[in-house]
């Protein structure tokens, strides 16, 4: 079982001039409330596999975003946004399937209001996963042949990545 974390968030938006909107947003998530998972095994292919607790040791997550939107002409808004999200998994409990990263996101959006109650948007994002080096971890492969099918590779090493997304959206406005 795992308790889901709770979060607190706040934002502000203002228009220094009618065509320009600036908004900032922050969220704090209490991920540290989930220090471990209870894993109950219903069926196992080996008697060596038993119920267990998996230590996660999560840290709290912080997420901040800044967005600037400019109305070019009456139905068209262009926006630039950036965000930062912190990782929640400490090095000691990192595994290949839960390595978490600090993330930096940069994006652009074009939004066209096609009707009083309908808008179409096209958004491009680039997500940078800040390089992370894991030098120590509690999770290591087990050198027992009975566990070969269940071993994950070692989490030690340097991890990084990036991703691009393209999103086409429709908004209903009321």
Tab-separated table of N, CA and C in Angstrom:
chain	number	residue	atom	x	y	z
A	1	UNK	N	0.842	-1.181	0.000
A	1	UNK	CA	0.000	0.000	0.000
A	1	UNK	C	0.881	1.236	0.000
A	2	UNK	N	0.318	2.316	-0.455
A	2	UNK	CA	1.067	3.573	-0.502
A	2	UNK	C	0.094	4.725	-0.305
A	3	UNK	N	0.404	5.587	0.633
A	3	UNK	CA	-0.410	6.785	0.816
A	3	UNK	C	-0.091	7.769	-0.297
A	4	UNK	N	-1.117	8.341	-0.894
A	4	UNK	CA	-0.891	9.346	-1.924
A	4	UNK	C	-0.522	10.671	-1.283
A	5	UNK	N	0.451	11.375	-1.848
A	5	UNK	CA	0.889	12.632	-1.242
A	5	UNK	C	-0.144	13.742	-1.428
A	6	UNK	N	-0.145	14.672	-0.524
A	6	UNK	CA	-1.008	15.831	-0.675
A	6	UNK	C	-0.159	17.002	-1.115
A	7	UNK	N	-0.796	18.030	-1.661
A	7	UNK	CA	-0.035	19.163	-2.180
A	7	UNK	C	-0.759	20.469	-1.883
A	8	UNK	N	0.021	21.534	-1.912
A	8	UNK	CA	-0.475	22.888	-1.747
A	8	UNK	C	0.031	23.672	-2.946
A	9	UNK	N	-0.844	24.450	-3.556
A	9	UNK	CA	-0.428	25.214	-4.723
A	9	UNK	C	-1.034	26.605	-4.700
A	10	UNK	N	-0.337	27.515	-5.362
A	10	UNK	CA	-0.804	28.898	-5.443
A	10	UNK	C	-0.291	29.497	-6.735
A	11	UNK	N	-1.033	30.460	-7.246
A	11	UNK	CA	-0.616	31.125	-8.469
A	11	UNK	C	-1.101	32.558	-8.489
A	12	UNK	N	-0.502	33.325	-9.367
A	12	UNK	CA	-0.900	34.710	-9.543
A	12	UNK	C	-0.803	35.039	-11.021
A	13	UNK	N	-1.713	35.867	-11.478
A	13	UNK	CA	-1.726	36.289	-12.877
A	13	UNK	C	-2.065	37.767	-12.911
A	14	UNK	N	-1.372	38.525	-13.762
A	14	UNK	CA	-1.702	39.943	-13.903
A	14	UNK	C	-1.397	40.407	-15.321
A	15	UNK	N	-1.986	41.541	-15.697
A	15	UNK	CA	-1.835	42.139	-17.019
A	15	UNK	C	-1.283	43.555	-16.856
A	16	UNK	N	0.030	43.737	-17.086
A	16	UNK	CA	0.586	45.083	-16.998
A	16	UNK	C	0.066	45.998	-18.118
A	17	UNK	N	-0.245	45.384	-19.266
A	17	UNK	CA	-0.922	46.060	-20.375
A	17	UNK	C	-1.976	45.088	-20.890
A	18	UNK	N	-3.027	45.562	-21.560
A	18	UNK	CA	-4.116	44.654	-21.956
A	18	UNK	C	-3.679	43.459	-22.819
A	19	UNK	N	-2.625	43.604	-23.624
A	19	UNK	CA	-2.208	42.515	-24.519
A	19	UNK	C	-1.282	41.492	-23.855
A	20	UNK	N	-0.741	41.801	-22.684
A	20	UNK	CA	0.266	40.945	-22.053
A	20	UNK	C	-0.255	40.375	-20.739
A	21	UNK	N	-0.161	39.045	-20.613
A	21	UNK	CA	-0.523	38.384	-19.361
A	21	UNK	C	0.708	37.665	-18.827
A	22	UNK	N	0.977	37.852	-17.545
A	22	UNK	CA	2.100	37.190	-16.881
A	22	UNK	C	1.515	36.388	-15.733
A	23	UNK	N	1.875	35.102	-15.677
A	23	UNK	CA	1.420	34.329	-14.520
A	23	UNK	C	2.555	33.487	-13.976
A	24	UNK	N	2.499	33.286	-12.674
A	24	UNK	CA	3.473	32.468	-11.963
A	24	UNK	C	2.691	31.496	-11.089
A	25	UNK	N	3.240	30.308	-10.918
A	25	UNK	CA	2.537	29.259	-10.211
A	25	UNK	C	3.556	28.435	-9.436
A	26	UNK	N	3.188	27.973	-8.247
A	26	UNK	CA	4.064	27.148	-7.414
A	26	UNK	C	3.237	26.036	-6.769
A	27	UNK	N	3.824	24.832	-6.721
A	27	UNK	CA	3.178	23.708	-6.035
A	27	UNK	C	4.216	22.990	-5.174
A	28	UNK	N	3.816	22.675	-3.952
A	28	UNK	CA	4.618	21.863	-3.046
A	28	UNK	C	3.854	20.571	-2.824
A	29	UNK	N	4.541	19.440	-3.004
A	29	UNK	CA	3.907	18.127	-2.845
A	29	UNK	C	4.641	17.365	-1.757
A	30	UNK	N	3.910	16.862	-0.784
A	30	UNK	CA	4.535	16.167	0.336
A	30	UNK	C	4.806	14.708	-0.023
A	31	UNK	N	5.748	14.488	-0.911
A	31	UNK	CA	6.112	13.142	-1.336
A	31	UNK	C	6.814	12.374	-0.224
A	32	UNK	N	7.404	13.071	0.733
A	32	UNK	CA	8.119	12.396	1.824
A	32	UNK	C	7.169	11.609	2.726
A	33	UNK	N	5.870	11.783	2.549
A	33	UNK	CA	4.881	11.018	3.308
A	33	UNK	C	4.825	9.553	2.866
A	34	UNK	N	5.483	9.208	1.772
A	34	UNK	CA	5.461	7.834	1.251
A	34	UNK	C	6.877	7.247	1.307
A	35	UNK	N	7.387	6.939	2.514
A	35	UNK	CA	8.775	6.483	2.618
A	35	UNK	C	9.014	5.055	2.125
A	36	UNK	N	7.948	4.250	2.024
A	36	UNK	CA	8.129	2.875	1.559
A	36	UNK	C	6.816	2.347	0.991
A	37	UNK	N	6.916	1.268	0.239
A	37	UNK	CA	5.744	0.573	-0.288
A	37	UNK	C	5.697	-0.807	0.351
A	38	UNK	N	4.500	-1.232	0.710
A	38	UNK	CA	4.295	-2.606	1.151
A	38	UNK	C	3.935	-3.416	-0.087
A	39	UNK	N	4.724	-4.427	-0.409
A	39	UNK	CA	4.498	-5.247	-1.593
A	39	UNK	C	4.021	-6.621	-1.130
A	40	UNK	N	2.786	-6.964	-1.487
A	40	UNK	CA	2.214	-8.257	-1.131
A	40	UNK	C	2.203	-9.146	-2.371
A	41	UNK	N	2.801	-10.297	-2.271
A	41	UNK	CA	2.912	-11.226	-3.402
A	41	UNK	C	1.734	-12.197	-3.346
A	42	UNK	N	0.896	-12.210	-4.390
A	42	UNK	CA	-0.259	-13.117	-4.450
A	42	UNK	C	0.148	-14.474	-5.039
A	43	UNK	N	0.923	-14.451	-6.103
A	43	UNK	CA	1.437	-15.682	-6.715
A	43	UNK	C	2.879	-15.428	-7.094
A	44	UNK	N	3.734	-16.406	-6.871
A	44	UNK	CA	5.151	-16.253	-7.196
A	44	UNK	C	5.646	-17.490	-7.918
A	45	UNK	N	6.577	-17.287	-8.807
A	45	UNK	CA	7.143	-18.417	-9.548
A	45	UNK	C	8.286	-19.070	-8.782
A	46	UNK	N	8.617	-18.523	-7.619
A	46	UNK	CA	9.682	-19.090	-6.793
A	46	UNK	C	9.313	-18.885	-5.327
A	47	UNK	N	9.596	-19.890	-4.489
A	47	UNK	CA	9.349	-19.756	-3.049
A	47	UNK	C	10.266	-18.717	-2.422
A	48	UNK	N	11.333	-18.338	-3.106
A	48	UNK	CA	12.270	-17.341	-2.580
A	48	UNK	C	11.674	-15.937	-2.585
A	49	UNK	N	10.576	-15.753	-3.323
A	49	UNK	CA	9.959	-14.426	-3.409
A	49	UNK	C	8.871	-14.329	-2.352
A	50	UNK	N	9.030	-13.389	-1.446
A	50	UNK	CA	8.109	-13.223	-0.329
A	50	UNK	C	7.601	-11.778	-0.286
A	51	UNK	N	6.561	-11.544	0.534
A	51	UNK	CA	6.101	-10.172	0.762
A	51	UNK	C	7.269	-9.338	1.265
A	52	UNK	N	7.257	-8.061	0.943
A	52	UNK	CA	8.381	-7.211	1.337
A	52	UNK	C	7.929	-5.764	1.471
A	53	UNK	N	8.771	-4.969	2.056
A	53	UNK	CA	8.611	-3.518	2.065
A	53	UNK	C	9.724	-2.956	1.190
A	54	UNK	N	9.365	-2.047	0.284
A	54	UNK	CA	10.371	-1.444	-0.591
A	54	UNK	C	10.605	-0.014	-0.112
A	55	UNK	N	11.800	0.232	0.378
A	55	UNK	CA	12.157	1.559	0.859
A	55	UNK	C	12.268	2.519	-0.319
A	56	UNK	N	11.542	3.627	-0.266
A	56	UNK	CA	11.605	4.642	-1.319
A	56	UNK	C	12.374	5.861	-0.830
A	57	UNK	N	12.082	6.308	0.384
A	57	UNK	CA	12.765	7.462	0.934
A	57	UNK	C	12.531	8.738	0.150
A	58	UNK	N	11.318	8.952	-0.320
A	58	UNK	CA	11.027	10.134	-1.139
A	58	UNK	C	11.274	11.439	-0.393
A	59	UNK	N	11.629	12.453	-1.157
A	59	UNK	CA	11.708	13.831	-0.661
A	59	UNK	C	10.502	14.588	-1.198
A	60	UNK	N	10.223	15.725	-0.617
A	60	UNK	CA	9.124	16.558	-1.099
A	60	UNK	C	9.467	17.133	-2.469
A	61	UNK	N	8.434	17.334	-3.292
A	61	UNK	CA	8.623	17.867	-4.645
A	61	UNK	C	8.214	19.339	-4.665
A	62	UNK	N	8.979	20.126	-5.402
A	62	UNK	CA	8.671	21.539	-5.626
A	62	UNK	C	8.533	21.751	-7.131
A	63	UNK	N	7.538	22.529	-7.508
A	63	UNK	CA	7.281	22.791	-8.925
A	63	UNK	C	6.948	24.274	-9.067
A	64	UNK	N	7.651	24.948	-9.961
A	64	UNK	CA	7.388	26.372	-10.196
A	64	UNK	C	7.288	26.612	-11.699
A	65	UNK	N	6.384	27.518	-12.098
A	65	UNK	CA	6.192	27.819	-13.523
A	65	UNK	C	6.025	29.326	-13.714
A	66	UNK	N	6.566	29.806	-14.816
A	66	UNK	CA	6.387	31.195	-15.234
A	66	UNK	C	5.903	31.178	-16.674
A	67	UNK	N	4.869	31.978	-16.972
A	67	UNK	CA	4.293	32.019	-18.324
A	67	UNK	C	4.063	33.471	-18.721
A	68	UNK	N	4.461	33.794	-19.959
A	68	UNK	CA	4.217	35.105	-20.550
A	68	UNK	C	3.385	34.889	-21.805
A	69	UNK	N	2.221	35.526	-21.875
A	69	UNK	CA	1.341	35.383	-23.045
A	69	UNK	C	1.064	36.766	-23.621
A	70	UNK	N	1.138	36.843	-24.941
A	70	UNK	CA	0.923	38.120	-25.624
A	70	UNK	C	-0.157	37.949	-26.687
A	71	UNK	N	-1.138	38.842	-26.694
A	71	UNK	CA	-2.203	38.798	-27.694
A	71	UNK	C	-1.726	39.587	-28.912
A	72	UNK	N	-1.351	38.844	-29.969
A	72	UNK	CA	-0.804	39.453	-31.177
A	72	UNK	C	-1.895	40.218	-31.930
A	73	UNK	N	-3.004	39.527	-32.195
A	73	UNK	CA	-4.218	40.124	-32.763
A	73	UNK	C	-5.381	39.530	-31.974
A	74	UNK	N	-6.554	40.076	-32.116
A	74	UNK	CA	-7.702	39.705	-31.263
A	74	UNK	C	-7.870	38.193	-31.048
A	75	UNK	N	-7.859	37.324	-32.062
A	75	UNK	CA	-8.093	35.906	-31.739
A	75	UNK	C	-6.813	35.101	-31.449
A	76	UNK	N	-5.614	35.692	-31.579
A	76	UNK	CA	-4.366	34.917	-31.488
A	76	UNK	C	-3.523	35.348	-30.286
A	77	UNK	N	-3.206	34.372	-29.416
A	77	UNK	CA	-2.279	34.574	-28.299
A	77	UNK	C	-1.055	33.704	-28.527
A	78	UNK	N	0.113	34.254	-28.254
A	78	UNK	CA	1.354	33.487	-28.262
A	78	UNK	C	1.903	33.486	-26.841
A	79	UNK	N	2.406	32.350	-26.396
A	79	UNK	CA	2.897	32.246	-25.021
A	79	UNK	C	4.239	31.545	-24.981
A	80	UNK	N	5.066	31.976	-24.049
A	80	UNK	CA	6.319	31.316	-23.706
A	80	UNK	C	6.194	30.911	-22.246
A	81	UNK	N	6.646	29.708	-21.907
A	81	UNK	CA	6.606	29.303	-20.508
A	81	UNK	C	7.820	28.467	-20.170
A	82	UNK	N	8.155	28.486	-18.907
A	82	UNK	CA	9.247	27.674	-18.398
A	82	UNK	C	8.848	27.159	-17.023
A	83	UNK	N	9.356	25.994	-16.667
A	83	UNK	CA	9.061	25.443	-15.350
A	83	UNK	C	10.256	24.657	-14.842
A	84	UNK	N	10.277	24.484	-13.540
A	84	UNK	CA	11.311	23.702	-12.866
A	84	UNK	C	10.610	22.782	-11.889
A	85	UNK	N	10.991	21.499	-11.904
A	85	UNK	CA	10.428	20.511	-10.978
A	85	UNK	C	11.587	19.759	-10.350
A	86	UNK	N	11.574	19.630	-9.022
A	86	UNK	CA	12.666	18.938	-8.338
A	86	UNK	C	12.410	17.435	-8.296
A	87	UNK	N	13.487	16.663	-8.156
A	87	UNK	CA	13.325	15.215	-8.056
A	87	UNK	C	12.977	14.841	-6.626
A	88	UNK	N	12.385	13.671	-6.461
A	88	UNK	CA	11.940	13.226	-5.139
A	88	UNK	C	12.681	11.998	-4.627
A	89	UNK	N	13.494	11.356	-5.456
A	89	UNK	CA	14.132	10.095	-5.068
A	89	UNK	C	15.591	10.350	-4.690
A	90	UNK	N	15.948	10.145	-3.424
A	90	UNK	CA	17.347	10.313	-3.029
A	90	UNK	C	18.228	9.249	-3.661
A	91	UNK	N	19.509	9.538	-3.760
A	91	UNK	CA	20.450	8.620	-4.396
A	91	UNK	C	20.426	7.237	-3.755
A	92	UNK	N	20.329	7.163	-2.440
A	92	UNK	CA	20.400	5.876	-1.736
A	92	UNK	C	19.276	4.921	-2.120
A	93	UNK	N	18.118	5.440	-2.549
A	93	UNK	CA	17.005	4.555	-2.894
A	93	UNK	C	16.697	4.563	-4.392
A	94	UNK	N	17.597	5.098	-5.194
A	94	UNK	CA	17.387	5.119	-6.646
A	94	UNK	C	17.533	3.703	-7.218
A	95	UNK	N	16.631	3.348	-8.113
A	95	UNK	CA	16.722	2.098	-8.868
A	95	UNK	C	16.528	2.462	-10.345
A	96	UNK	N	16.851	1.566	-11.274
A	96	UNK	CA	16.671	1.917	-12.688
A	96	UNK	C	15.238	2.273	-13.065
A	97	UNK	N	14.258	1.768	-12.305
A	97	UNK	CA	12.874	2.100	-12.656
A	97	UNK	C	12.288	3.224	-11.815
A	98	UNK	N	13.092	3.876	-10.969
A	98	UNK	CA	12.573	5.038	-10.239
A	98	UNK	C	13.581	6.184	-10.128
A	99	UNK	N	14.615	6.180	-10.966
A	99	UNK	CA	15.536	7.318	-10.958
A	99	UNK	C	14.718	8.549	-11.324
A	100	UNK	N	14.743	9.531	-10.484
A	100	UNK	CA	13.991	10.761	-10.714
A	100	UNK	C	14.988	11.876	-10.994
A	101	UNK	N	14.536	12.901	-11.698
A	101	UNK	CA	15.420	13.971	-12.130
A	101	UNK	C	14.838	15.324	-11.768
A	102	UNK	N	15.710	16.311	-11.615
A	102	UNK	CA	15.248	17.688	-11.691
A	102	UNK	C	14.886	17.892	-13.159
A	103	UNK	N	13.752	18.533	-13.416
A	103	UNK	CA	13.306	18.750	-14.800
A	103	UNK	C	13.178	20.239	-15.068
A	104	UNK	N	13.668	20.644	-16.218
A	104	UNK	CA	13.484	22.017	-16.692
A	104	UNK	C	12.702	21.920	-17.991
A	105	UNK	N	11.629	22.667	-18.068
A	105	UNK	CA	10.754	22.616	-19.240
A	105	UNK	C	10.716	24.005	-19.875
A	106	UNK	N	10.900	24.062	-21.195
A	106	UNK	CA	10.742	25.298	-21.964
A	106	UNK	C	9.702	25.035	-23.035
A	107	UNK	N	8.802	25.986	-23.243
A	107	UNK	CA	7.758	25.739	-24.226
A	107	UNK	C	7.213	26.996	-24.862
A	108	UNK	N	6.562	26.783	-26.000
A	108	UNK	CA	5.873	27.827	-26.753
A	108	UNK	C	4.467	27.341	-27.065
A	109	UNK	N	3.523	28.275	-27.092
A	109	UNK	CA	2.145	27.905	-27.411
A	109	UNK	C	1.513	28.996	-28.271
A	110	UNK	N	0.782	28.560	-29.275
A	110	UNK	CA	-0.062	29.464	-30.063
A	110	UNK	C	-1.506	29.043	-29.808
A	111	UNK	N	-2.351	30.020	-29.484
A	111	UNK	CA	-3.755	29.736	-29.172
A	111	UNK	C	-4.638	30.643	-30.016
A	112	UNK	N	-5.525	30.034	-30.793
A	112	UNK	CA	-6.403	30.764	-31.708
A	112	UNK	C	-7.842	30.571	-31.247
A	113	UNK	N	-8.502	31.676	-30.931
A	113	UNK	CA	-9.906	31.608	-30.508
A	113	UNK	C	-10.762	31.625	-31.766
A	114	UNK	N	-11.327	30.468	-32.107
A	114	UNK	CA	-12.089	30.329	-33.351
A	114	UNK	C	-13.559	30.694	-33.183
A	115	UNK	N	-14.013	30.764	-31.949
A	115	UNK	CA	-15.413	31.078	-31.641
A	115	UNK	C	-15.429	31.630	-30.218
A	116	UNK	N	-16.521	32.262	-29.839
A	116	UNK	CA	-16.628	32.821	-28.494
A	116	UNK	C	-16.350	31.775	-27.416
A	117	UNK	N	-16.730	30.511	-27.666
A	117	UNK	CA	-16.586	29.462	-26.670
A	117	UNK	C	-15.598	28.359	-27.060
A	118	UNK	N	-14.817	28.535	-28.127
A	118	UNK	CA	-13.895	27.490	-28.584
A	118	UNK	C	-12.553	28.106	-28.975
A	119	UNK	N	-11.470	27.476	-28.523
A	119	UNK	CA	-10.121	27.885	-28.917
A	119	UNK	C	-9.328	26.635	-29.282
A	120	UNK	N	-8.437	26.786	-30.247
A	120	UNK	CA	-7.509	25.719	-30.643
A	120	UNK	C	-6.109	26.145	-30.237
A	121	UNK	N	-5.300	25.184	-29.809
A	121	UNK	CA	-3.934	25.527	-29.421
A	121	UNK	C	-2.952	24.504	-29.971
A	122	UNK	N	-1.757	24.995	-30.224
A	122	UNK	CA	-0.626	24.159	-30.633
A	122	UNK	C	0.511	24.507	-29.691
A	123	UNK	N	1.057	23.483	-29.034
A	123	UNK	CA	2.084	23.723	-28.016
A	123	UNK	C	3.277	22.819	-28.260
A	124	UNK	N	4.468	23.396	-28.143
A	124	UNK	CA	5.720	22.636	-28.223
A	124	UNK	C	6.439	22.778	-26.889
A	125	UNK	N	6.913	21.662	-26.356
A	125	UNK	CA	7.688	21.650	-25.106
A	125	UNK	C	8.997	20.910	-25.328
A	126	UNK	N	10.037	21.394	-24.676
A	126	UNK	CA	11.282	20.631	-24.592
A	126	UNK	C	11.571	20.447	-23.107
A	127	UNK	N	11.730	19.200	-22.685
A	127	UNK	CA	11.988	18.871	-21.291
A	127	UNK	C	13.436	18.411	-21.164
A	128	UNK	N	14.175	19.086	-20.302
A	128	UNK	CA	15.560	18.712	-20.001
A	128	UNK	C	15.550	17.955	-18.681
A	129	UNK	N	16.075	16.739	-18.670
A	129	UNK	CA	16.268	15.996	-17.427
A	129	UNK	C	17.703	16.266	-16.996
A	130	UNK	N	17.863	16.989	-15.903
A	130	UNK	CA	19.191	17.409	-15.454
A	130	UNK	C	20.012	16.171	-15.111
A	131	UNK	N	21.228	16.118	-15.641
A	131	UNK	CA	22.094	14.950	-15.448
A	131	UNK	C	22.242	14.629	-13.963
A	132	UNK	N	22.183	13.334	-13.678
A	132	UNK	CA	22.275	12.869	-12.299
A	132	UNK	C	23.220	11.684	-12.238
A	133	UNK	N	24.149	11.734	-11.300
A	133	UNK	CA	25.072	10.615	-11.122
A	133	UNK	C	24.722	9.892	-9.826
A	134	UNK	N	24.482	8.590	-9.925
A	134	UNK	CA	24.176	7.757	-8.764
A	134	UNK	C	25.422	6.924	-8.470
A	135	UNK	N	26.035	7.166	-7.305
A	135	UNK	CA	27.271	6.448	-6.949
A	135	UNK	C	27.052	5.429	-5.836
A	136	UNK	N	25.968	5.592	-5.058
A	136	UNK	CA	25.650	4.620	-4.003
A	136	UNK	C	24.146	4.397	-4.011
A	137	UNK	N	23.735	3.148	-3.828
A	137	UNK	CA	22.315	2.824	-3.766
A	137	UNK	C	22.125	1.569	-2.945
A	138	UNK	N	21.025	1.514	-2.209
A	138	UNK	CA	20.704	0.316	-1.449
A	138	UNK	C	20.274	-0.833	-2.358
A	139	UNK	N	19.841	-0.521	-3.570
A	139	UNK	CA	19.331	-1.530	-4.496
A	139	UNK	C	20.455	-1.997	-5.426
A	140	UNK	N	20.807	-3.254	-5.303
A	140	UNK	CA	21.854	-3.851	-6.126
A	140	UNK	C	21.368	-5.222	-6.605
A	141	UNK	N	21.846	-5.669	-7.759
A	141	UNK	CA	21.489	-7.028	-8.199
A	141	UNK	C	21.967	-8.059	-7.173
A	142	UNK	N	21.205	-9.147	-7.059
A	142	UNK	CA	21.531	-10.218	-6.123
A	142	UNK	C	22.246	-11.319	-6.903
A	143	UNK	N	23.343	-11.820	-6.360
A	143	UNK	CA	24.156	-12.832	-7.049
A	143	UNK	C	23.680	-14.253	-6.779
A	144	UNK	N	22.401	-14.449	-6.587
A	144	UNK	CA	21.836	-15.779	-6.373
A	144	UNK	C	21.110	-16.175	-7.658
A	145	UNK	N	21.493	-17.297	-8.302
A	145	UNK	CA	20.846	-17.701	-9.563
A	145	UNK	C	19.329	-17.830	-9.467
A	146	UNK	N	18.778	-18.100	-8.280
A	146	UNK	CA	17.328	-18.220	-8.128
A	146	UNK	C	16.628	-16.881	-8.410
A	147	UNK	N	17.367	-15.763	-8.312
A	147	UNK	CA	16.782	-14.444	-8.509
A	147	UNK	C	17.115	-13.834	-9.869
A	148	UNK	N	17.779	-14.563	-10.749
A	148	UNK	CA	18.195	-13.999	-12.041
A	148	UNK	C	17.043	-13.357	-12.806
A	149	UNK	N	15.866	-13.976	-12.786
A	149	UNK	CA	14.731	-13.424	-13.536
A	149	UNK	C	14.153	-12.163	-12.903
A	150	UNK	N	14.525	-11.868	-11.669
A	150	UNK	CA	13.926	-10.754	-10.943
A	150	UNK	C	14.894	-9.595	-10.723
A	151	UNK	N	16.152	-9.783	-11.070
A	151	UNK	CA	17.148	-8.743	-10.846
A	151	UNK	C	16.967	-7.583	-11.804
A	152	UNK	N	17.056	-6.393	-11.262
A	152	UNK	CA	17.145	-5.195	-12.085
A	152	UNK	C	18.627	-4.931	-12.320
A	153	UNK	N	18.960	-4.215	-13.372
A	153	UNK	CA	20.365	-3.825	-13.506
A	153	UNK	C	20.731	-2.852	-12.381
A	154	UNK	N	22.005	-2.661	-12.174
A	154	UNK	CA	22.470	-1.752	-11.136
A	154	UNK	C	22.017	-0.328	-11.447
A	155	UNK	N	21.606	0.425	-10.426
A	155	UNK	CA	21.210	1.808	-10.651
A	155	UNK	C	22.396	2.765	-10.722
A	156	UNK	N	23.600	2.243	-10.482
A	156	UNK	CA	24.765	3.125	-10.450
A	156	UNK	C	25.100	3.620	-11.852
A	157	UNK	N	25.502	4.875	-11.935
A	157	UNK	CA	25.893	5.441	-13.218
A	157	UNK	C	25.397	6.860	-13.369
A	158	UNK	N	25.576	7.384	-14.554
A	158	UNK	CA	25.139	8.732	-14.873
A	158	UNK	C	23.891	8.637	-15.733
A	159	UNK	N	22.860	9.342	-15.334
A	159	UNK	CA	21.565	9.297	-15.991
A	159	UNK	C	21.202	10.696	-16.474
A	160	UNK	N	20.650	10.791	-17.646
A	160	UNK	CA	20.164	12.081	-18.157
A	160	UNK	C	19.215	11.794	-19.315
A	161	UNK	N	18.616	12.837	-19.820
A	161	UNK	CA	17.720	12.657	-20.950
A	161	UNK	C	17.031	13.954	-21.306
A	162	UNK	N	16.248	13.875	-22.345
A	162	UNK	CA	15.432	15.015	-22.757
A	162	UNK	C	14.284	14.468	-23.597
A	163	UNK	N	13.280	15.301	-23.774
A	163	UNK	CA	12.123	14.886	-24.564
A	163	UNK	C	11.496	16.112	-25.212
A	164	UNK	N	10.922	15.906	-26.369
A	164	UNK	CA	10.162	16.939	-27.058
A	164	UNK	C	8.716	16.478	-27.156
A	165	UNK	N	7.789	17.408	-26.958
A	165	UNK	CA	6.377	17.079	-27.125
A	165	UNK	C	5.717	18.133	-28.001
A	166	UNK	N	4.740	17.693	-28.737
A	166	UNK	CA	3.918	18.583	-29.553
A	166	UNK	C	2.470	18.252	-29.208
A	167	UNK	N	1.726	19.252	-28.755
A	167	UNK	CA	0.369	19.018	-28.265
A	167	UNK	C	-0.595	19.885	-29.059
A	168	UNK	N	-1.619	19.267	-29.597
A	168	UNK	CA	-2.705	19.976	-30.249
A	168	UNK	C	-3.896	19.904	-29.292
A	169	UNK	N	-4.437	21.072	-28.945
A	169	UNK	CA	-5.501	21.085	-27.951
A	169	UNK	C	-6.731	21.845	-28.404
A	170	UNK	N	-7.844	21.532	-27.791
A	170	UNK	CA	-9.110	22.226	-27.983
A	170	UNK	C	-9.606	22.673	-26.620
A	171	UNK	N	-10.037	23.915	-26.518
A	171	UNK	CA	-10.557	24.428	-25.253
A	171	UNK	C	-11.998	24.855	-25.437
A	172	UNK	N	-12.820	24.505	-24.468
A	172	UNK	CA	-14.190	25.007	-24.407
A	172	UNK	C	-14.215	26.107	-23.366
A	173	UNK	N	-14.651	27.299	-23.745
A	173	UNK	CA	-14.601	28.475	-22.876
A	173	UNK	C	-16.001	28.889	-22.460
A	174	UNK	N	-16.200	29.051	-21.177
A	174	UNK	CA	-17.507	29.471	-20.673
A	174	UNK	C	-17.361	30.664	-19.769
